[in-house]
Amino acid sequence: MTELGRPTLLSAVSRIEKGQRRVDADDLVALALALNVAPNYLLLPTTPDADLVQLTRSTELTIGSAWRWAAQEPPSFASNREGYFISYSNRDGFANAKWLAEILRSAGHKVWFDAWELKVGDNIAARIRDAIESADAVVVVLSEDYASRPWMSREISIAAAQPNPRFLPVRFEEVEAPGLLGDYKYLDLFELEEVEAKRQVLEVFESVSRATEPRSS
């Protein structure tokens, strides 16, 4: 630190590590140079097992979202997009959600379906929030029970807070879409034979995927 023009006592470094001493931008850069890491590695956790990162008193993000916000080249666990997040009510929408997820995955689309992704010991709220924040779109499997589930409302609220939220409501039965989902055009699959329903799913989602692909300069 002395060689870098920011002489710092060992006791001061210890207080910094314990969060007992504030550092300014010059100290942060000097510490990063001394340790041969990028400054973000001193500010954010570098393993994916943390829950939420407190950026300010009023701003919390999951670790993956924090890295995506802070860095152009984040760690591998934070850099991958999740593709389609499947939102559904487990009470009466699981079978349809699984059918839809399997079709999309078999067609080569990335899908985040909780039954495949969540493991024992996971912080469910943190994992789901991170998946929604990193998804290209939230696929909502509408059902009678969907609107009555508080958890579903939280998923929609998280997605709606993103800079460019994209919802893809899918109906397997004639039900009313709750809240802001009523403003979106549905993909209606009820009263269709399975072959035709699958064809429409692949056609619609292929079109959506092309629209969300980054354009080359």
PDB file of C-alpha atoms in Angstrom, residues 2 10 14 47 53 60 85 99 103 125 166 173 192 197:
ATOM      1  CA  THR A   2       2.897   2.338   0.741  1.00  0.00           C
ATOM      2  CA  LEU A  10      -2.006  -3.306   9.558  1.00  0.00           C
ATOM      3  CA  SER A  14      -7.908  -5.325  10.069  1.00  0.00           C
ATOM      4  CA  THR A  47     -19.488 -17.462  -4.099  1.00  0.00           C
ATOM      5  CA  VAL A  53     -26.445  -8.254  -0.934  1.00  0.00           C
ATOM      6  CA  GLU A  60     -31.031  -5.332  -1.823  1.00  0.00           C
ATOM      7  CA  PHE A  85     -38.738 -18.468 -15.884  1.00  0.00           C
ATOM      8  CA  TRP A  99     -45.435 -29.980 -19.914  1.00  0.00           C
ATOM      9  CA  ILE A 103     -41.371 -28.744 -24.621  1.00  0.00           C
ATOM     10  CA  ALA A 125     -36.811 -16.859  -2.060  1.00  0.00           C
ATOM     11  CA  ARG A 166     -41.572  -9.268 -20.311  1.00  0.00           C
ATOM     12  CA  GLU A 173     -58.196 -23.064 -19.250  1.00  0.00           C
ATOM     13  CA  LEU A 192     -56.561 -27.639 -28.682  1.00  0.00           C
ATOM     14  CA  ALA A 197     -50.879 -26.915 -28.759  1.00  0.00           C
TER      15      ALA A 197
END
